[in-house]
Coordinates of C-alpha atoms and ligand atoms in Angstrom, one line a residue:
M26 CA 14.5 -42.8 2.4
S27 CA 12.5 -43.1 5.6
D28 CA 13.3 -46.4 7.4
I29 CA 10.1 -47.0 9.4
T30 CA 6.5 -46.0 8.7
V31 CA 4.2 -45.9 11.6
W32 CA 0.6 -46.3 10.5
I33 CA -1.9 -44.8 13.1
L34 CA -5.6 -45.6 12.7
G35 CA -8.1 -42.8 13.1
D36 CA -9.5 -44.3 16.4
Q37 CA -6.0 -44.8 17.9
L38 CA -5.1 -41.2 18.7
L39 CA -3.2 -42.2 21.8
R40 CA -0.9 -40.2 23.9
E41 CA 1.7 -43.0 23.7
H42 CA 1.0 -45.0 20.6
P43 CA 2.9 -48.3 20.9
A44 CA 4.0 -48.3 17.3
L45 CA 5.6 -44.9 17.8
V46 CA 7.3 -46.1 21.0
A47 CA 8.5 -49.2 19.3
A48 CA 9.8 -47.3 16.3
E49 CA 11.7 -44.9 18.5
A50 CA 13.3 -47.8 20.3
Q51 CA 14.7 -49.0 16.9
T52 CA 15.7 -45.8 15.2
S53 CA 15.9 -42.0 15.5
R54 CA 12.9 -39.8 15.2
A55 CA 14.3 -38.5 11.9
Q56 CA 14.0 -41.9 10.4
I57 CA 10.4 -42.4 11.3
R58 CA 7.4 -41.2 9.2
V59 CA 3.9 -41.3 10.6
V60 CA 1.0 -41.9 8.2
L61 CA -2.6 -41.2 8.9
V62 CA -5.2 -41.9 6.2
E63 CA -8.6 -40.3 5.8
S64 CA -10.6 -42.7 3.6
E65 CA -13.5 -41.2 1.5
Q66 CA -15.1 -44.7 1.2
R67 CA -15.0 -45.2 4.9
K68 CA -16.8 -41.9 5.5
Q69 CA -19.6 -43.1 3.3
K70 CA -19.8 -46.8 4.2
L71 CA -23.0 -46.1 6.2
P72 CA -25.0 -42.9 6.5
Y73 CA -23.1 -41.9 9.6
Q74 CA -24.0 -39.4 12.3
R75 CA -22.5 -36.2 10.8
K76 CA -21.3 -35.0 14.2
K77 CA -19.4 -38.2 14.7
L78 CA -17.6 -37.7 11.3
V79 CA -16.7 -34.2 12.3
L80 CA -15.3 -35.4 15.6
L81 CA -13.3 -38.2 14.1
I82 CA -11.8 -36.2 11.2
S83 CA -11.1 -33.1 13.2
A84 CA -9.5 -35.1 15.9
M85 CA -7.3 -36.9 13.4
R86 CA -6.2 -33.6 11.8
H87 CA -5.5 -32.1 15.2
Y88 CA -3.5 -35.2 16.3
A89 CA -1.4 -35.0 13.1
G90 CA -0.7 -31.3 14.0
E91 CA 0.4 -32.3 17.5
L92 CA 2.7 -35.0 16.2
R93 CA 4.3 -32.5 13.9
A94 CA 4.7 -30.0 16.7
A95 CA 6.4 -32.8 18.7
G96 CA 9.0 -33.2 15.9
Y97 CA 7.6 -36.1 13.9
T98 CA 7.3 -36.2 10.1
V99 CA 3.7 -36.8 9.3
D100 CA 2.2 -37.9 6.0
Y101 CA -1.5 -37.1 6.3
R102 CA -3.3 -38.5 3.3
R103 CA -6.8 -38.2 1.9
A104 CA -7.5 -41.2 -0.3
D105 CA -10.4 -43.2 -1.7
S106 CA -9.6 -46.1 0.7
I107 CA -7.2 -46.8 3.5
L108 CA -5.4 -49.2 1.2
D109 CA -5.1 -46.6 -1.5
G110 CA -3.7 -44.2 1.0
L111 CA -1.1 -46.6 2.3
R112 CA -0.1 -47.6 -1.2
Q113 CA 0.4 -44.0 -2.2
H114 CA 2.5 -43.5 1.0
V115 CA 4.7 -46.5 0.2
A116 CA 5.1 -45.4 -3.4
A117 CA 6.2 -42.0 -2.3
F118 CA 8.5 -42.9 0.6
H119 CA 9.5 -46.5 0.2
P120 CA 9.7 -47.4 3.9
A121 CA 11.7 -50.5 4.8
R122 CA 8.9 -51.7 7.1
V123 CA 5.6 -50.7 8.6
L124 CA 4.7 -50.7 12.3
T125 CA 1.1 -50.4 13.4
M126 CA -1.2 -51.3 16.3
A127 CA -3.9 -53.9 16.0
A128 CA -7.3 -52.4 15.1
A129 CA -10.0 -52.7 17.8
E130 CA -12.4 -54.1 15.2
Y131 CA -12.4 -57.6 13.6
R132 CA -12.2 -56.8 9.9
G133 CA -9.5 -54.1 10.3
R134 CA -7.4 -56.4 12.5
T135 CA -7.8 -59.3 10.1
F136 CA -6.8 -57.1 7.2
Q137 CA -3.7 -55.9 9.1
Q138 CA -2.6 -59.3 10.2
T139 CA -3.3 -61.4 7.1
K140 CA -3.2 -59.1 4.0
L141 CA -1.3 -55.9 4.6
A142 CA 2.3 -57.1 4.3
K143 CA 1.5 -58.7 0.9
L144 CA -0.4 -55.8 -0.4
L145 CA 2.3 -53.3 0.5
D146 CA 5.1 -55.7 -0.4
R147 CA 7.1 -55.2 2.8
P148 CA 7.2 -56.4 6.4
V149 CA 4.3 -55.2 8.6
T150 CA 4.5 -55.6 12.4
V151 CA 1.1 -55.5 14.1
L152 CA 1.6 -54.7 17.8
P153 CA -1.0 -55.6 20.4
N154 CA -3.8 -53.1 21.0
T155 CA -3.2 -51.1 24.2
Q156 CA -6.5 -49.1 24.2
F157 CA -8.1 -51.8 26.3
L158 CA -7.1 -53.2 29.7
C159 CA -8.2 -56.7 29.0
G160 CA -5.7 -56.9 26.2
R161 CA -3.0 -56.4 28.8
F162 CA -4.5 -58.7 31.4
D163 CA -7.0 -61.4 30.6
P164 CA -9.4 -62.0 33.5
Y165 CA -10.6 -65.2 31.8
P166 CA -10.7 -68.1 31.8
A167 CA -10.5 -68.2 35.6
P168 CA -11.1 -71.9 36.4
G169 CA -14.6 -72.7 37.7
K170 CA -15.8 -69.1 37.4
K171 CA -18.9 -68.3 35.4
V172 CA -18.4 -65.8 32.5
I173 CA -20.4 -63.0 33.9
L174 CA -19.7 -59.3 34.2
E175 CA -19.4 -59.4 38.0
N176 CA -16.6 -61.9 38.0
F177 CA -14.8 -60.1 35.2
Y178 CA -15.2 -56.8 37.0
R179 CA -13.8 -58.0 40.3
A180 CA -10.8 -59.6 38.6
M181 CA -10.1 -56.2 36.9
R182 CA -10.5 -54.3 40.1
K183 CA -8.1 -56.6 41.9
H184 CA -5.5 -56.8 39.1
W185 CA -5.4 -53.0 38.6
R186 CA -5.8 -52.3 42.3
L187 CA -8.8 -50.0 41.9
L188 CA -10.7 -49.2 45.1
I189 CA -8.9 -52.0 46.8
D190 CA -7.8 -51.5 50.4
E191 CA -4.5 -52.6 52.0
R192 CA -6.0 -56.1 52.9
G193 CA -6.9 -56.7 49.3
E194 CA -10.6 -56.1 50.0
P195 CA -13.0 -53.7 48.1
V196 CA -13.0 -50.3 49.7
G197 CA -16.2 -49.7 51.6
G198 CA -16.6 -53.5 52.2
A199 CA -18.6 -54.2 49.0
W200 CA -17.9 -54.6 45.3
N201 CA -21.2 -53.1 44.2
F202 CA -23.4 -50.3 45.3
D203 CA -26.0 -50.8 42.6
R204 CA -28.9 -50.8 45.1
E205 CA -28.1 -47.2 46.0
N206 CA -27.9 -46.3 42.3
R207 CA -31.4 -46.7 41.0
K208 CA -33.1 -43.4 41.8
S209 CA -35.4 -41.4 39.5
L210 CA -35.0 -37.7 39.4
P211 CA -36.8 -35.6 42.0
R212 CA -39.4 -33.3 40.5
R213 CA -37.6 -30.2 41.6
G214 CA -34.6 -29.0 43.6
L215 CA -31.8 -30.9 41.8
A216 CA -29.6 -28.7 39.5
I217 CA -28.1 -30.6 36.6
P218 CA -24.8 -28.9 35.5
P219 CA -24.7 -29.1 31.7
P220 CA -21.7 -30.7 30.0
L221 CA -19.0 -28.3 28.6
R222 CA -19.3 -27.2 25.0
F223 CA -16.3 -26.5 22.9
E224 CA -16.3 -23.8 20.2
P225 CA -15.2 -25.2 16.8
D226 CA -11.8 -23.8 15.8
A227 CA -10.7 -23.2 12.2
I228 CA -9.8 -26.9 11.6
T229 CA -13.1 -28.1 12.9
Q230 CA -15.0 -25.5 10.9
T231 CA -13.3 -26.7 7.7
V232 CA -14.2 -30.3 8.5
M233 CA -17.8 -29.3 9.3
A234 CA -18.1 -27.6 5.9
E235 CA -16.7 -30.8 4.2
V236 CA -19.0 -33.2 6.1
A237 CA -22.0 -31.0 5.3
T238 CA -21.5 -31.8 1.6
L239 CA -21.4 -35.6 2.0
K240 CA -24.2 -37.3 0.1
Q241 CA -25.6 -39.3 3.0
G242 CA -25.6 -38.9 6.8
V243 CA -27.6 -38.5 9.9
G244 CA -28.3 -35.2 11.7
D245 CA -26.5 -31.9 11.0
V246 CA -23.0 -30.6 11.5
A247 CA -24.5 -27.3 12.9
G248 CA -24.3 -27.3 16.7
F249 CA -21.1 -29.4 16.8
E250 CA -19.6 -28.8 20.3
L251 CA -17.5 -31.8 21.2
A252 CA -13.8 -31.8 22.2
V253 CA -11.4 -32.6 19.3
T254 CA -8.1 -32.7 21.1
R255 CA -6.7 -34.6 24.1
R256 CA -6.4 -31.3 26.0
E257 CA -10.1 -30.5 25.5
A258 CA -11.2 -34.1 26.3
E259 CA -9.2 -33.8 29.5
I260 CA -11.0 -30.6 30.3
A261 CA -14.3 -32.3 29.7
F262 CA -13.3 -35.1 32.0
D263 CA -12.3 -32.7 34.7
D264 CA -15.6 -30.9 34.4
F265 CA -17.4 -34.3 34.8
L266 CA -15.3 -35.1 37.9
R267 CA -16.1 -31.8 39.5
H268 CA -19.7 -31.3 38.6
R269 CA -21.5 -34.5 37.7
L270 CA -19.6 -37.5 39.2
H271 CA -21.1 -36.8 42.6
N272 CA -24.6 -37.6 41.4
F273 CA -23.6 -40.1 38.7
G274 CA -24.4 -43.2 40.8
P275 CA -27.8 -42.4 42.2
Y276 CA -29.2 -41.1 38.9
E277 CA -27.4 -43.5 36.5
D278 CA -30.6 -45.1 35.4
A279 CA -32.9 -42.0 35.5
M280 CA -34.3 -40.6 32.3
S281 CA -35.8 -37.1 31.6
Q282 CA -37.3 -35.1 28.8
H283 CA -35.5 -32.1 30.1
S284 CA -31.9 -33.3 30.0
A285 CA -30.2 -35.9 27.7
V286 CA -27.0 -36.2 29.6
L287 CA -28.2 -35.8 33.3
F288 CA -25.2 -36.7 35.4
H289 CA -23.5 -39.0 32.8
S290 CA -20.0 -38.3 31.6
L291 CA -20.5 -37.9 27.8
L292 CA -16.9 -39.2 27.5
S293 CA -17.4 -42.3 25.3
P294 CA -16.7 -40.5 22.0
Y295 CA -13.3 -39.5 23.3
M296 CA -12.4 -42.8 24.9
N297 CA -13.3 -44.7 21.7
I298 CA -10.8 -42.7 19.6
G299 CA -8.0 -42.8 22.2
L300 CA -8.1 -39.3 23.5
L301 CA -8.9 -40.5 27.0
E302 CA -7.6 -43.8 28.4
P303 CA -9.6 -46.0 30.8
L304 CA -7.0 -46.8 33.5
A305 CA -6.0 -43.2 33.9
M306 CA -9.6 -42.2 34.1
A307 CA -10.4 -44.9 36.7
R308 CA -7.5 -43.8 38.9
R309 CA -8.6 -40.1 38.7
A310 CA -12.1 -41.1 39.6
E311 CA -10.8 -43.0 42.6
Q312 CA -8.7 -40.0 43.6
A313 CA -11.9 -37.9 43.4
Y314 CA -13.4 -40.2 46.0
R315 CA -10.3 -40.0 48.2
D316 CA -10.4 -36.2 47.9
G317 CA -14.0 -36.1 49.0
L318 CA -15.3 -34.8 45.7
A319 CA -17.8 -37.7 45.2
P320 CA -19.3 -40.5 47.3
L321 CA -18.1 -44.1 47.0
A322 CA -21.4 -45.4 45.3
S323 CA -20.9 -42.9 42.4
V324 CA -17.2 -43.5 42.0
E325 CA -17.6 -47.3 42.2
G326 CA -20.5 -47.0 39.7
F327 CA -18.3 -45.0 37.2
I328 CA -15.3 -47.4 37.6
R329 CA -17.7 -50.3 37.0
Q330 CA -18.7 -48.8 33.7
I331 CA -15.2 -48.1 32.4
V332 CA -13.2 -51.1 33.6
G333 CA -16.1 -53.4 34.0
W334 CA -18.7 -53.0 31.4
R335 CA -16.6 -51.4 28.7
E336 CA -13.9 -54.0 28.9
Y337 CA -16.3 -56.9 29.2
I338 CA -18.1 -55.8 26.1
Y339 CA -14.8 -55.6 24.2
W340 CA -13.8 -59.0 25.5
Q341 CA -17.2 -60.5 24.4
Y342 CA -16.8 -59.0 21.0
W343 CA -13.5 -60.8 20.5
Q344 CA -14.9 -64.0 21.9
Q345 CA -17.9 -64.0 19.6
M346 CA -16.7 -62.5 16.3
P347 CA -17.4 -63.0 13.5
D348 CA -20.5 -65.1 14.3
L349 CA -21.9 -62.3 16.5
L350 CA -22.8 -60.2 13.5
H351 CA -25.4 -62.8 12.4
A352 CA -26.6 -64.0 15.8
N353 CA -30.4 -64.1 15.9
G354 CA -31.3 -66.3 18.9
W355 CA -35.0 -65.2 18.9
R356 CA -35.3 -65.5 15.1
H357 CA -36.6 -61.9 14.7
T358 CA -37.1 -60.7 11.2
R359 CA -39.0 -57.4 11.2
A360 CA -37.5 -54.4 9.4
M361 CA -36.5 -51.3 11.4
P362 CA -39.5 -49.0 11.8
Q363 CA -39.5 -45.6 10.1
L364 CA -39.8 -43.8 13.4
F365 CA -36.1 -44.4 14.1
W366 CA -35.3 -42.2 11.2
D367 CA -37.5 -39.2 12.0
G368 CA -38.8 -39.6 15.6
D369 CA -42.3 -39.4 14.2
T370 CA -44.3 -41.3 16.8
D371 CA -46.8 -40.5 19.6
M372 CA -44.8 -42.6 22.0
N373 CA -43.2 -39.8 24.0
C374 CA -40.2 -41.7 25.3
L375 CA -39.2 -42.9 21.9
K376 CA -39.9 -39.6 20.2
H377 CA -37.6 -37.8 22.7
V378 CA -34.8 -40.3 22.6
V379 CA -34.7 -40.8 18.8
T380 CA -34.9 -37.0 18.2
R381 CA -31.9 -36.5 20.5
V382 CA -29.9 -39.2 18.8
I383 CA -30.6 -37.7 15.4
E384 CA -29.6 -34.3 16.6
A385 CA -26.7 -35.0 18.9
G386 CA -25.7 -38.7 18.3
Y387 CA -26.2 -39.3 22.0
S388 CA -28.6 -40.9 24.5
H389 CA -27.4 -42.4 27.7
H390 CA -27.2 -46.1 28.5
I391 CA -30.6 -46.8 29.9
E392 CA -32.3 -45.1 27.0
R393 CA -30.3 -47.2 24.6
L394 CA -31.2 -50.3 26.5
M395 CA -34.6 -49.9 27.9
V396 CA -36.2 -47.5 25.4
I397 CA -34.7 -48.3 22.0
C398 CA -33.6 -52.0 22.3
N399 CA -36.5 -52.9 24.6
F400 CA -38.9 -51.6 21.9
C401 CA -37.0 -53.4 19.1
M402 CA -36.8 -56.6 21.0
L403 CA -40.6 -56.6 21.9
A404 CA -41.4 -55.7 18.3
G405 CA -39.2 -58.5 16.9
V406 CA -36.9 -56.4 14.8
D407 CA -34.0 -58.1 13.1
P408 CA -30.9 -57.7 15.2
A409 CA -28.6 -57.0 12.2
A410 CA -30.9 -54.1 11.3
V411 CA -30.9 -52.6 14.8
N412 CA -27.1 -53.0 14.9
A413 CA -26.8 -51.1 11.6
W414 CA -29.0 -48.3 13.0
F415 CA -26.9 -47.9 16.1
L416 CA -23.7 -47.9 14.0
S417 CA -25.1 -45.1 11.9
F418 CA -26.8 -42.8 14.4
Y419 CA -24.4 -42.5 17.4
S420 CA -21.3 -40.3 17.8
D421 CA -19.5 -43.0 19.9
A422 CA -20.4 -46.0 17.6
Y423 CA -17.8 -48.5 16.6
E424 CA -18.4 -52.1 15.8
W425 CA -16.5 -53.5 18.8
V426 CA -18.8 -51.7 21.2
V427 CA -22.1 -51.5 19.2
T428 CA -22.4 -55.1 18.2
P429 CA -22.1 -56.8 21.6
N430 CA -24.2 -54.1 23.3
V431 CA -26.9 -54.3 20.7
I432 CA -27.0 -57.9 19.5
G433 CA -25.7 -59.4 22.8
M434 CA -27.0 -57.2 25.6
G435 CA -29.9 -55.2 24.2
L436 CA -31.5 -57.9 22.0
N437 CA -30.2 -61.1 23.8
A438 CA -29.7 -62.6 20.4
D439 CA -26.3 -64.3 21.2
G440 CA -27.8 -67.1 23.2
G441 CA -27.3 -65.2 26.5
R442 CA -23.5 -65.1 26.3
T443 CA -23.2 -61.3 26.9
A444 CA -26.2 -61.0 29.3
T445 CA -27.9 -63.8 31.1
K446 CA -31.4 -62.5 30.7
P447 CA -33.3 -60.4 28.1
Y448 CA -33.6 -56.8 29.1
I449 CA -37.3 -56.4 28.4
A450 CA -39.8 -54.4 30.4
S451 CA -43.3 -53.0 30.3
A452 CA -44.1 -49.3 30.5
N453 CA -43.9 -49.6 34.3
Y454 CA -40.1 -49.4 34.2
I455 CA -40.0 -46.3 31.9
N456 CA -42.7 -44.7 34.0
K457 CA -40.8 -45.3 37.2
M458 CA -37.4 -44.1 36.0
S459 CA -38.5 -41.1 33.8
D460 CA -40.9 -38.2 33.3
Y461 CA -41.7 -39.3 29.8
C462 CA -45.1 -40.8 30.6
T463 CA -46.5 -37.5 31.9
G464 CA -46.4 -35.9 28.5
C465 CA -47.6 -39.0 26.6
R466 CA -50.8 -39.7 24.8
F467 CA -50.6 -43.3 26.0
D468 CA -51.4 -44.6 29.5
P469 CA -48.5 -46.5 31.1
K470 CA -50.9 -48.3 33.4
L471 CA -53.1 -49.9 30.7
R472 CA -52.3 -53.3 29.2
S473 CA -54.8 -53.2 26.3
G474 CA -57.3 -50.9 24.7
E475 CA -57.0 -47.7 22.6
N476 CA -54.9 -45.8 25.2
A477 CA -52.7 -48.6 26.3
C478 CA -49.0 -48.0 26.1
P479 CA -47.5 -50.1 23.3
Y480 CA -44.7 -51.2 25.6
N481 CA -47.4 -53.0 27.6
F482 CA -49.2 -55.0 25.1
L483 CA -46.0 -55.7 23.2
Y484 CA -44.4 -56.9 26.5
W485 CA -47.3 -59.2 27.5
N486 CA -47.5 -60.4 23.9
F487 CA -43.8 -61.3 24.0
L488 CA -44.2 -63.2 27.3
L489 CA -47.2 -65.1 25.8
Q490 CA -45.2 -65.9 22.6
H491 CA -42.1 -67.1 24.4
E492 CA -43.5 -68.3 27.7
E493 CA -41.7 -71.7 27.7
T494 CA -38.3 -70.3 26.8
L495 CA -38.6 -67.4 29.3
R496 CA -39.8 -69.7 32.1
A497 CA -36.7 -71.8 31.8
N498 CA -34.4 -68.7 32.4
P499 CA -33.7 -68.6 36.2
R500 CA -33.3 -64.8 36.0
F501 CA -36.4 -64.2 34.0
G502 CA -38.7 -67.0 35.1
P503 CA -40.4 -65.1 37.9
A504 CA -41.6 -62.4 35.6
V505 CA -43.5 -65.0 33.5
L506 CA -45.6 -65.9 36.6
G507 CA -47.4 -62.6 36.0
L508 CA -49.1 -64.2 33.0
S509 CA -51.3 -66.1 35.5
H510 CA -53.0 -62.7 36.2
L511 CA -54.2 -62.4 32.6
A512 CA -57.8 -63.6 32.0
P513 CA -58.1 -65.7 28.8
G514 CA -60.1 -62.8 27.1
E515 CA -57.3 -60.3 27.9
R516 CA -54.7 -62.7 26.5
S517 CA -56.3 -62.7 23.1
E518 CA -57.0 -59.0 23.2
I519 CA -53.3 -58.3 23.9
Q520 CA -52.2 -60.6 21.1
Q521 CA -54.6 -59.0 18.6
Q522 CA -53.7 -55.5 19.6
A523 CA -49.9 -56.2 19.3
A524 CA -50.4 -57.8 15.9
R525 CA -52.4 -54.8 14.7
F526 CA -49.9 -52.3 16.1
L527 CA -47.0 -54.1 14.4
D528 CA -48.8 -54.5 11.1
D529 CA -49.5 -50.7 11.0
L530 CA -46.0 -49.7 12.0
P531 CA -44.4 -48.1 8.9
T532 CA -41.0 -49.6 8.1
Y533 CA -38.0 -47.7 6.9
Q534 CA -37.4 -47.7 3.1
S535 CA -33.9 -46.6 2.1
D536 CA -33.7 -44.5 -1.2
Ligands
LIG615 P1 -21.5 -42.9 31.2 O1 -22.8 -43.3 31.6 O2 -20.9 -41.7 31.8 O3 -20.5 -44.1 31.5 C1 -19.1 -43.9 31.5 C2 -18.4 -44.8 30.5 O4 -18.5 -46.1 30.7 C3 -18.9 -44.6 29.1 O5 -18.4 -43.4 28.5 C4 -18.4 -45.8 28.4 O6 -17.1 -45.6 27.9 C5 -18.4 -46.8 29.5 N1 -19.5 -47.8 29.3 C6 -20.6 -47.9 30.2 N2 -21.3 -49.0 29.8 C7 -20.8 -49.5 28.7 C8 -21.1 -50.6 27.8 N3 -22.2 -51.3 28.0 N4 -20.3 -50.8 26.8 C9 -19.2 -50.0 26.6 N5 -18.8 -49.0 27.3 C10 -19.6 -48.7 28.4 N6 -21.1 -47.3 24.1 C11 -20.2 -46.7 23.2 O7 -19.2 -46.2 23.5 N7 -20.6 -46.7 21.9 C12 -21.7 -47.2 21.4 O8 -22.0 -47.2 20.2 C13 -22.6 -47.8 22.3 N8 -23.8 -48.4 21.9 C14 -24.6 -49.0 22.9 C15 -25.8 -49.6 22.4 C16 -26.6 -50.2 23.4 C17 -27.8 -50.9 22.9 C18 -26.3 -50.2 24.7 C19 -27.2 -50.9 25.7 C20 -25.1 -49.6 25.2 C21 -24.3 -49.0 24.2 N9 -23.1 -48.3 24.6 C22 -22.2 -47.8 23.7 C23 -22.7 -48.3 26.1 C24 -23.1 -47.1 26.8 O9 -24.5 -46.9 26.6 C25 -22.4 -45.9 26.4 O10 -21.0 -46.1 26.5 C26 -22.7 -44.7 27.2 O11 -24.1 -44.4 27.2 C27 -22.0 -43.4 26.7 O12 -22.4 -42.3 27.4 P2 -21.5 -41.6 28.6 O13 -20.1 -41.4 28.1 O14 -22.2 -40.5 29.1 O15 -21.5 -42.8 29.6
LIG616 FE1 -43.3 -44.4 26.6 FE2 -45.5 -45.7 27.1 FE3 -44.6 -43.9 28.8 FE4 -45.7 -43.2 26.5 S1 -46.7 -44.2 28.2 S2 -43.8 -42.4 27.4 S3 -45.0 -44.8 25.2 S4 -43.6 -45.8 28.2

């Protein structure tokens, strides 16, 4: 009889899993059995991005192999549901107790904490989640401090001593180099080193064949080239540090039809399943600055993303769940447009971004925020529908990260708790930060008329519709002043054009 079962979830493929560490402190390795469950129902809960499923399943199978090679006994189960898999495991091995780490997501953690022991009829210990830094140090509530990213981020930097000098001050004399980080790409002369590709091995090829036969899904398994082991993920991270971190900061917000990744890291799929860990990454990025591999503005920008934004988003998720799932502060009810399923639109920016997401499960942050969410917000799409779309289509999508980013940040539907202003913009922003408008049938400079960019009339229509609310927001109020430049005739023209455009927009009908 095995004494202790350690249940490791598919997105917890950590180098040092706390449940394994705790089990080994209590008994010998021979008395420990590790269980991983691949759930058929979970794979089909939504029509998921097929490349994400390949990544997750192949990484789980590789991880099980690594544990075996390290001398652990592993029970890798394929079952209808997670619970079925765990019940089969318990029936086969009768462990005295089960150790596990708290899930990153609400429903999974609630299930572990409130139901699992009863369902398995034995003691279950749920250890704190160590995948996130704010689980180990809570930067809030700091008395008198406003709950905004900047305060959160500074507290994180100080606590973990990241880019902090010997006097306790931020290295370089500033916490933030955002002003240096808003460049668009030059037309020529800047080489963009492509991210590394990893050839699928035999395990991954088997998974690809299995995923290809699933009834529903987004995109194709062909062309899968992500890392599936910690070793490979570390190689991908090294490659980013050497070749793209240098320009990460200045071009963080730039968009291009010629490159999806630009100087971004493409590391979120690995971080979100535990193959890469945020503190170690932040320390290595800091070292890259000290070694002269990258300038401070880029390194600070990257550290801000992983110990600032990523942690803040996770923190917001846990502050706001479960209500966040249904938040709809702007009372938007439109169904998701069909174009998000096939990229079939004349709007060049949306066409490119959606097509890439369908093919690769990736677009970078600004495209998620200022192309997709901006459009959905201006078009009045129901936040829950946008949330479901993001969960389905991206390779790095998990509820703890999608829901606060989409419902909170992108759609400002949580009453401004995640972001203090709605991220909406006219075509001017996309035109400034990208080369999309050059190849587009619409004119980014026109507000109304046949060739006017839809982002423009939808933006002005939104301001007209919500003038009072927006004026009251200190961070957005000044933009509303622009309404005074609209002649009364143009106001009604914009409103009519927006209404016609939205009425004619085909909506997605599921089979
Ligand atoms: P980089 O630009 O290289 O950034 C480095 C890392 O910082 C990322 O890998 C990620 O781990 C972290 N990061 C930066 N911003 C955020 C953020 N706002 N929230 C969480 N992590 C952040 N991220 C996901 O991991 N999964 C998602 O499903 C997801 N959906 C998003 C939806 C919307 C509407 C928005 C606005 C953002 C979303 N993000 C999501 C955050 C961010 O866009 C992605 O983490 C990032 O684009 C991943 O690409 P990268 O690894 O090249 O990131
Ligand atoms: Fe997008 Fe408008 Fe520019 Fe076309 S003109 S690429 S729709 S922002």
